[in-house]
mmCIF file of C-alpha atoms in Angstrom:
data_model
loop_
_atom_site.group_PDB
_atom_site.id
_atom_site.type_symbol
_atom_site.label_atom_id
_atom_site.label_comp_id
_atom_site.label_asym_id
_atom_site.label_seq_id
_atom_site.Cartn_x
_atom_site.Cartn_y
_atom_site.Cartn_z
ATOM 1 C CA MET A 1 13.918 6.008 1.902
ATOM 2 C CA ILE A 2 16.636 3.370 2.250
ATOM 3 C CA GLY A 3 18.349 3.459 -1.159
ATOM 4 C CA ASN A 4 15.401 2.905 -3.504
ATOM 5 C CA ILE A 5 13.224 1.104 -0.919
ATOM 6 C CA HIS A 6 10.017 2.821 0.207
ATOM 7 C CA ILE A 7 8.184 2.013 3.441
ATOM 8 C CA LEU A 8 4.388 2.340 3.285
ATOM 9 C CA GLY A 9 2.815 2.383 6.768
ATOM 10 C CA ILE A 10 -0.718 1.017 7.255
ATOM 11 C CA VAL A 11 -3.382 2.932 9.188
ATOM 12 C CA ASN A 12 -6.868 1.385 9.049
ATOM 13 C CA LEU A 13 -9.737 3.774 9.751
ATOM 14 C CA ASN A 14 -12.212 0.952 10.272
ATOM 15 C CA GLY A 15 -13.028 -1.674 12.867
ATOM 16 C CA ASP A 16 -12.924 -4.706 10.628
ATOM 17 C CA SER A 17 -9.353 -5.139 9.354
ATOM 18 C CA PHE A 18 -7.810 -8.541 10.105
ATOM 19 C CA TYR A 19 -5.063 -7.150 12.362
ATOM 20 C CA ALA A 20 -6.635 -5.390 15.334
ATOM 21 C CA GLY A 21 -3.459 -3.435 16.044
ATOM 22 C CA SER A 22 -3.879 -1.449 12.819
ATOM 23 C CA ARG A 23 -7.388 -0.175 13.598
ATOM 24 C CA THR A 24 -7.860 3.422 14.671
ATOM 25 C CA SER A 25 -10.000 6.524 14.136
ATOM 26 C CA GLY A 26 -10.250 10.262 14.780
ATOM 27 C CA ASP A 27 -7.537 11.960 16.835
ATOM 28 C CA ASP A 28 -5.878 8.608 17.498
ATOM 29 C CA ALA A 29 -5.503 8.136 13.736
ATOM 30 C CA VAL A 30 -3.778 11.499 13.305
ATOM 31 C CA ALA A 31 -1.391 10.632 16.134
ATOM 32 C CA ARG A 32 -0.690 7.229 14.533
ATOM 33 C CA ILE A 33 0.030 8.857 11.163
ATOM 34 C CA ARG A 34 2.386 11.373 12.757
ATOM 35 C CA GLN A 35 4.121 8.575 14.634
ATOM 36 C CA MET A 36 4.705 6.593 11.439
ATOM 37 C CA TRP A 37 6.184 9.614 9.692
ATOM 38 C CA ALA A 38 8.442 10.235 12.685
ATOM 39 C CA GLU A 39 9.556 6.594 12.620
ATOM 40 C CA GLY A 40 10.566 6.986 8.981
ATOM 41 C CA ALA A 41 7.616 5.870 6.840
ATOM 42 C CA ASP A 42 7.882 7.386 3.360
ATOM 43 C CA VAL A 43 4.116 7.210 2.860
ATOM 44 C CA VAL A 44 1.223 6.419 5.215
ATOM 45 C CA ASP A 45 -1.642 4.419 3.680
ATOM 46 C CA LEU A 46 -5.132 5.244 5.010
ATOM 47 C CA GLY A 47 -7.821 2.608 4.529
ATOM 48 C CA ALA A 48 -11.429 3.370 5.472
ATOM 49 C CA CYS A 49 -12.899 0.008 4.480
ATOM 50 C CA SER A 50 -11.584 -3.451 5.275
ATOM 51 C CA THR A 51 -10.515 -5.637 2.362
ATOM 52 C CA ARG A 52 -9.869 -8.804 4.373
ATOM 53 C CA PRO A 53 -11.256 -12.021 2.807
ATOM 54 C CA GLY A 54 -15.029 -12.186 3.216
ATOM 55 C CA SER A 55 -15.443 -8.558 4.242
ATOM 56 C CA VAL A 56 -18.621 -6.720 3.230
ATOM 57 C CA GLN A 57 -17.865 -3.311 1.765
ATOM 58 C CA PRO A 58 -19.296 -0.118 3.297
ATOM 59 C CA SER A 59 -21.160 2.471 1.270
ATOM 60 C CA LEU A 60 -19.298 5.366 -0.289
ATOM 61 C CA GLU A 61 -20.644 7.757 2.346
ATOM 62 C CA GLU A 62 -19.580 5.444 5.171
ATOM 63 C CA GLU A 63 -16.079 5.268 3.706
ATOM 64 C CA TRP A 64 -15.926 9.044 3.362
ATOM 65 C CA SER A 65 -17.249 9.660 6.888
ATOM 66 C CA ARG A 66 -14.216 7.765 8.243
ATOM 67 C CA LEU A 67 -11.720 9.548 6.011
ATOM 68 C CA GLU A 68 -12.977 13.132 6.046
ATOM 69 C CA PRO A 69 -12.194 14.169 9.654
ATOM 70 C CA VAL A 70 -8.676 12.731 9.480
ATOM 71 C CA LEU A 71 -7.962 14.362 6.121
ATOM 72 C CA THR A 72 -9.400 17.675 7.287
ATOM 73 C CA GLU A 73 -7.013 17.626 10.248
ATOM 74 C CA LEU A 74 -4.043 16.747 8.030
ATOM 75 C CA ALA A 75 -4.955 19.442 5.494
ATOM 76 C CA GLY A 76 -4.160 22.126 8.058
ATOM 77 C CA TYR A 77 -0.477 21.204 8.139
ATOM 78 C CA SER A 78 2.416 21.252 5.709
ATOM 79 C CA LEU A 79 2.643 17.548 4.999
ATOM 80 C CA PRO A 80 6.016 15.797 4.654
ATOM 81 C CA GLY A 81 7.385 14.969 1.234
ATOM 82 C CA ALA A 82 5.508 16.042 -1.876
ATOM 83 C CA CYS A 83 1.935 15.859 -0.632
ATOM 84 C CA ALA A 84 0.841 19.407 0.080
ATOM 85 C CA PRO A 85 0.455 21.610 -3.030
ATOM 86 C CA PRO A 86 1.224 25.351 -2.826
ATOM 87 C CA HIS A 87 -2.383 26.393 -2.145
ATOM 88 C CA ARG A 88 -3.011 23.850 0.634
ATOM 89 C CA GLY A 89 -1.507 22.799 3.928
ATOM 90 C CA ARG A 90 0.250 26.049 4.717
ATOM 91 C CA GLY A 91 -1.997 27.491 7.402
ATOM 92 C CA ARG A 92 -0.662 25.779 10.530
ATOM 93 C CA GLY A 93 2.989 25.126 9.784
ATOM 94 C CA PRO A 94 4.718 21.769 9.861
ATOM 95 C CA LEU A 95 3.220 18.766 11.615
ATOM 96 C CA PRO A 96 4.016 18.729 15.340
ATOM 97 C CA GLU A 97 6.519 16.210 16.649
ATOM 98 C CA ALA A 98 5.050 12.723 16.801
ATOM 99 C CA VAL A 99 3.672 11.406 20.044
ATOM 100 C CA GLY A 100 5.879 8.778 21.660
ATOM 101 C CA GLY A 101 9.226 9.783 20.177
ATOM 102 C CA VAL A 102 10.943 8.823 16.973
ATOM 103 C CA GLY A 103 12.146 5.505 15.621
ATOM 104 C CA VAL A 104 15.106 4.649 13.425
ATOM 105 C CA LYS A 105 16.992 7.673 12.109
ATOM 106 C CA ARG A 106 18.139 7.686 8.495
ATOM 107 C CA SER A 107 21.838 7.735 7.679
ATOM 108 C CA GLU A 108 23.109 10.889 5.986
ATOM 109 C CA THR A 109 24.789 8.649 3.423
ATOM 110 C CA GLU A 110 21.568 6.986 2.295
ATOM 111 C CA SER A 111 20.868 8.025 -1.258
ATOM 112 C CA PRO A 112 17.647 9.884 -2.062
ATOM 113 C CA GLY A 113 15.300 8.416 -4.635
ATOM 114 C CA ARG A 114 11.933 9.185 -6.212
ATOM 115 C CA GLU A 115 9.732 11.257 -3.866
ATOM 116 C CA TYR A 116 6.060 10.364 -3.533
ATOM 117 C CA PRO A 117 3.213 12.110 -1.717
ATOM 118 C CA ALA A 118 3.298 11.484 2.029
ATOM 119 C CA VAL A 119 -0.273 10.137 2.073
ATOM 120 C CA SER A 120 -1.769 7.158 0.268
ATOM 121 C CA ILE A 121 -5.477 6.332 0.206
ATOM 122 C CA ASP A 122 -6.516 2.681 -0.022
ATOM 123 C CA THR A 123 -9.719 2.916 -2.052
ATOM 124 C CA TYR A 124 -11.300 1.506 -5.199
ATOM 125 C CA ARG A 125 -13.817 4.363 -5.610
ATOM 126 C CA ALA A 126 -13.209 7.237 -8.022
ATOM 127 C CA GLU A 127 -15.466 9.576 -6.064
ATOM 128 C CA ILE A 128 -13.349 9.053 -2.948
ATOM 129 C CA VAL A 129 -10.258 9.914 -4.997
ATOM 130 C CA ARG A 130 -11.886 13.144 -6.173
ATOM 131 C CA ARG A 131 -12.957 14.155 -2.648
ATOM 132 C CA VAL A 132 -9.563 13.377 -1.136
ATOM 133 C CA TYR A 133 -7.822 15.433 -3.834
ATOM 134 C CA ASP A 134 -10.134 18.368 -3.105
ATOM 135 C CA THR A 135 -9.224 18.099 0.593
ATOM 136 C CA ILE A 136 -5.446 17.544 0.675
ATOM 137 C CA GLY A 137 -4.245 17.819 -2.902
ATOM 138 C CA PRO A 138 -2.008 15.206 -4.577
ATOM 139 C CA PHE A 139 -1.678 11.779 -2.963
ATOM 140 C CA LEU A 140 -0.896 8.178 -3.888
ATOM 141 C CA VAL A 141 -3.941 6.102 -4.907
ATOM 142 C CA ASN A 142 -3.799 2.485 -3.719
ATOM 143 C CA ASP A 143 -6.488 0.468 -5.540
ATOM 144 C CA ILE A 144 -6.920 -3.247 -4.758
ATOM 145 C CA SER A 145 -8.912 -3.724 -7.962
ATOM 146 C CA ALA A 146 -6.668 -1.923 -10.492
ATOM 147 C CA GLY A 147 -9.737 -0.011 -11.652
ATOM 148 C CA GLU A 148 -12.023 -3.024 -12.078
ATOM 149 C CA MET A 149 -14.420 -2.220 -9.205
ATOM 150 C CA ASP A 150 -15.152 1.294 -10.483
ATOM 151 C CA PRO A 151 -15.003 2.030 -14.225
ATOM 152 C CA LYS A 152 -14.366 5.731 -13.498
ATOM 153 C CA MET A 153 -11.252 5.113 -11.398
ATOM 154 C CA LEU A 154 -8.505 5.029 -14.037
ATOM 155 C CA GLY A 155 -9.828 8.075 -15.873
ATOM 156 C CA THR A 156 -10.072 10.029 -12.628
ATOM 157 C CA VAL A 157 -6.513 9.142 -11.610
ATOM 158 C CA GLY A 158 -5.198 10.045 -15.061
ATOM 159 C CA ARG A 159 -7.075 13.352 -15.166
ATOM 160 C CA LEU A 160 -5.755 14.388 -11.732
ATOM 161 C CA GLY A 161 -2.209 13.260 -12.574
ATOM 162 C CA LEU A 162 -1.865 11.076 -9.475
ATOM 163 C CA PRO A 163 0.558 8.187 -8.913
ATOM 164 C CA TYR A 164 -1.274 4.868 -8.647
ATOM 165 C CA VAL A 165 -0.812 1.432 -7.109
ATOM 166 C CA ALA A 166 -2.519 -1.268 -9.201
ATOM 167 C CA MET A 167 -3.081 -4.605 -7.474
ATOM 168 C CA HIS A 168 -3.964 -8.022 -8.890
ATOM 169 C CA MET A 169 -7.182 -9.506 -7.556
ATOM 170 C CA ARG A 170 -10.115 -11.543 -8.800
ATOM 171 C CA GLY A 171 -13.678 -10.730 -7.756
ATOM 172 C CA THR A 172 -14.210 -8.648 -4.619
ATOM 173 C CA PRO A 173 -13.002 -9.046 -1.033
ATOM 174 C CA GLU A 174 -16.256 -10.869 -0.334
ATOM 175 C CA THR A 175 -15.799 -13.423 -3.158
ATOM 176 C CA MET A 176 -12.073 -13.505 -3.958
ATOM 177 C CA GLN A 177 -11.091 -16.610 -1.980
ATOM 178 C CA SER A 178 -13.443 -18.711 -4.118
ATOM 179 C CA LEU A 179 -11.609 -17.564 -7.269
ATOM 180 C CA THR A 180 -8.193 -19.202 -6.860
ATOM 181 C CA ASP A 181 -8.201 -21.575 -9.835
ATOM 182 C CA TYR A 182 -5.012 -20.769 -11.804
ATOM 183 C CA ASP A 183 -2.973 -22.920 -14.167
ATOM 184 C CA ASP A 184 0.043 -20.789 -13.184
ATOM 185 C CA VAL A 185 -0.542 -17.910 -10.780
ATOM 186 C CA VAL A 186 2.663 -16.078 -11.765
ATOM 187 C CA ALA A 187 1.873 -16.272 -15.481
ATOM 188 C CA GLU A 188 -1.633 -15.027 -14.724
ATOM 189 C CA VAL A 189 -0.336 -12.016 -12.774
ATOM 190 C CA ILE A 190 2.047 -11.125 -15.616
ATOM 191 C CA ARG A 191 -0.737 -11.464 -18.194
ATOM 192 C CA TYR A 192 -3.023 -9.309 -16.041
ATOM 193 C CA PHE A 193 -0.541 -6.447 -15.796
ATOM 194 C CA LYS A 194 0.388 -6.610 -19.469
ATOM 195 C CA ALA A 195 -3.279 -5.859 -20.147
ATOM 196 C CA PHE A 196 -3.310 -3.201 -17.440
ATOM 197 C CA GLU A 197 -0.343 -1.392 -19.030
ATOM 198 C CA LYS A 198 -2.510 -0.451 -22.008
ATOM 199 C CA LYS A 199 -5.457 0.564 -19.806
ATOM 200 C CA ALA A 200 -3.214 2.839 -17.757
ATOM 201 C CA ALA A 201 -1.705 4.450 -20.856
ATOM 202 C CA ASP A 202 -5.151 4.983 -22.401
ATOM 203 C CA ALA A 203 -6.337 6.640 -19.164
ATOM 204 C CA GLY A 204 -3.348 8.995 -19.052
ATOM 205 C CA ILE A 205 -1.791 7.431 -15.953
ATOM 206 C CA ARG A 206 1.882 8.289 -16.226
ATOM 207 C CA GLU A 207 3.202 6.589 -13.123
ATOM 208 C CA TRP A 208 2.004 3.373 -11.524
ATOM 209 C CA ILE A 209 3.335 0.788 -9.091
ATOM 210 C CA LEU A 210 2.678 -2.942 -9.447
ATOM 211 C CA ASP A 211 1.256 -4.921 -6.502
ATOM 212 C CA PRO A 212 0.931 -8.685 -7.222
ATOM 213 C CA GLY A 213 -1.756 -8.989 -4.548
ATOM 214 C CA PHE A 214 -0.501 -11.357 -1.882
ATOM 215 C CA GLY A 215 -3.506 -12.802 -0.055
ATOM 216 C CA PHE A 216 -6.063 -11.619 -2.615
ATOM 217 C CA ALA A 217 -7.705 -14.470 -4.579
ATOM 218 C CA LYS A 218 -4.737 -16.717 -3.811
ATOM 219 C CA THR A 219 -4.196 -19.760 -1.618
ATOM 220 C CA VAL A 220 -1.320 -19.966 0.837
ATOM 221 C CA GLU A 221 0.686 -22.112 -1.602
ATOM 222 C CA GLN A 222 -0.051 -19.728 -4.500
ATOM 223 C CA ASN A 223 1.218 -16.834 -2.370
ATOM 224 C CA TYR A 224 4.520 -18.646 -1.901
ATOM 225 C CA GLN A 225 4.732 -19.467 -5.603
ATOM 226 C CA LEU A 226 4.310 -15.751 -6.239
ATOM 227 C CA LEU A 227 7.003 -14.843 -3.728
ATOM 228 C CA ARG A 228 9.467 -17.471 -4.957
ATOM 229 C CA ARG A 229 9.095 -16.213 -8.534
ATOM 230 C CA LEU A 230 8.678 -12.486 -7.874
ATOM 231 C CA SER A 231 11.823 -11.796 -9.915
ATOM 232 C CA GLU A 232 9.973 -13.018 -13.028
ATOM 233 C CA ILE A 233 7.423 -10.245 -12.549
ATOM 234 C CA LYS A 234 10.204 -7.750 -11.923
ATOM 235 C CA GLU A 235 11.870 -8.736 -15.195
ATOM 236 C CA ALA A 236 8.600 -8.366 -17.118
ATOM 237 C CA PHE A 237 7.843 -4.751 -16.125
ATOM 238 C CA PRO A 238 9.726 -1.470 -15.613
ATOM 239 C CA GLN A 239 7.394 -0.491 -12.760
ATOM 240 C CA GLU A 240 8.371 -0.593 -9.120
ATOM 241 C CA ILE A 241 6.916 -3.550 -7.204
ATOM 242 C CA LEU A 242 5.022 -3.209 -3.936
ATOM 243 C CA VAL A 243 4.474 -6.164 -1.611
ATOM 244 C CA GLY A 244 1.934 -6.330 1.190
ATOM 245 C CA LEU A 245 2.927 -9.328 3.297
ATOM 246 C CA SER A 246 2.628 -7.860 6.778
ATOM 247 C CA ARG A 247 1.128 -10.303 9.329
ATOM 248 C CA LYS A 248 -0.988 -12.028 6.637
ATOM 249 C CA SER A 249 -2.482 -15.510 6.768
ATOM 250 C CA MET A 250 0.238 -16.866 4.468
ATOM 251 C CA ILE A 251 2.489 -16.288 7.499
ATOM 252 C CA TYR A 252 0.373 -17.119 10.510
ATOM 253 C CA LYS A 253 -1.508 -20.135 9.120
ATOM 254 C CA PRO A 254 1.562 -22.286 8.235
ATOM 255 C CA LEU A 255 3.178 -21.352 11.554
ATOM 256 C CA GLY A 256 0.057 -21.930 13.654
ATOM 257 C CA ILE A 257 0.244 -18.463 15.226
ATOM 258 C CA THR A 258 -1.902 -15.313 15.258
ATOM 259 C CA PRO A 259 -1.455 -12.056 13.311
ATOM 260 C CA GLU A 260 -0.340 -10.470 16.587
ATOM 261 C CA GLU A 261 2.576 -12.943 16.739
ATOM 262 C CA ALA A 262 3.565 -12.659 13.075
ATOM 263 C CA MET A 263 5.825 -9.590 13.009
ATOM 264 C CA PRO A 264 9.217 -11.405 13.150
ATOM 265 C CA ALA A 265 8.183 -13.777 10.362
ATOM 266 C CA THR A 266 6.917 -10.798 8.361
ATOM 267 C CA GLN A 267 10.463 -9.451 8.369
ATOM 268 C CA VAL A 268 11.784 -12.704 6.904
ATOM 269 C CA LEU A 269 9.363 -12.557 3.979
ATOM 270 C CA ASN A 270 9.941 -8.835 3.441
ATOM 271 C CA TYR A 271 13.661 -9.550 3.111
ATOM 272 C CA ALA A 272 12.919 -12.360 0.626
ATOM 273 C CA ALA A 273 10.756 -9.960 -1.407
ATOM 274 C CA LEU A 274 13.511 -7.331 -1.484
ATOM 275 C CA GLU A 275 15.956 -9.973 -2.735
ATOM 276 C CA ARG A 276 13.573 -10.690 -5.634
ATOM 277 C CA GLY A 277 13.103 -7.084 -6.726
ATOM 278 C CA ALA A 278 10.439 -5.457 -4.529
ATOM 279 C CA THR A 279 11.104 -1.798 -3.709
ATOM 280 C CA TRP A 280 7.989 -1.036 -1.638
ATOM 281 C CA LEU A 281 7.075 -2.683 1.673
ATOM 282 C CA ARG A 282 3.518 -2.118 2.925
ATOM 283 C CA VAL A 283 3.698 -2.766 6.665
ATOM 284 C CA HIS A 284 1.976 -2.402 10.008
ATOM 285 C CA ASP A 285 5.320 -1.961 11.803
ATOM 286 C CA VAL A 286 7.495 0.822 10.373
ATOM 287 C CA VAL A 287 10.655 0.601 12.477
ATOM 288 C CA PRO A 288 11.266 -3.150 11.936
ATOM 289 C CA ALA A 289 10.645 -2.683 8.197
ATOM 290 C CA ILE A 290 13.246 0.081 8.033
ATOM 291 C CA GLN A 291 15.695 -2.146 9.893
ATOM 292 C CA THR A 292 15.059 -4.939 7.373
ATOM 293 C CA ALA A 293 15.569 -2.566 4.449
ATOM 294 C CA ARG A 294 18.766 -1.190 5.954
ATOM 295 C CA LEU A 295 20.287 -4.639 6.525
ATOM 296 C CA PHE A 296 19.253 -5.685 3.026
ATOM 297 C CA SER A 297 20.995 -2.629 1.573
ATOM 298 C CA LEU A 298 24.167 -3.497 3.491
ATOM 299 C CA CYS A 299 24.185 -6.927 1.828
ATOM 300 C CA LEU A 300 24.067 -5.528 -1.716
ATOM 301 C CA PRO A 301 27.268 -5.703 -3.822
ATOM 302 C CA ARG A 302 29.415 -2.583 -3.530
#
């Protein structure tokens, strides 16, 4: 953690995510996860179904078949951070050193902050949450629908006492880009999370992180409205704010480039988000994100 900034590394366990470089499976996925931890990711986010615009969602069993072997492998180790509970992950010792060496080392003077589980699962299904918990214990739930795609989700998260990322979206990944009619997208996001606050409290969710949903049911211009005014959302809520800007179409479309070419521009927008109050960066590229966070922290008033 750089000050209070968390880096959330993306590992996609499917073949359909918009950025081909994030796709992996099996043993390669475990190596990728280990590499991200070695590079300094606070949490690694595992997604077993693509949520790119227009994507068709797999069945629950398809999603689980992609997650289970990776989680089973991870469950044999003592996971970094707060993930492994006392009765799990103690059989095979700490994770081996990551393949390919380490990335940016943390400064001894960097202040510690809130610790989260080392694994996040990108899912909107309550049954997946239950199965993952039974396999590795506590983890961070990352739900693109804030509980709207599965009515059992919020209750399950509250009952298990898990931290939760709630994201703003309309519709589903298949339909969301036809649902971008807002009078004021920032006001709508604030209204949405004011309503979610009560739902979370009623479900017993004690800790949640706010994701305004860049790229989900929003046009390119609406994404930039959201980024320009992110501080308004920060002022409206006590929750930490997560942004997922990495290599997205709001970057590569205006610049006329591909997702593969969009990493440097991703860093520019991540810095802008940190200036406006974000404390979580969800990224495909861990080391550059840590460098951005470190330079941002050096620019803060002393």
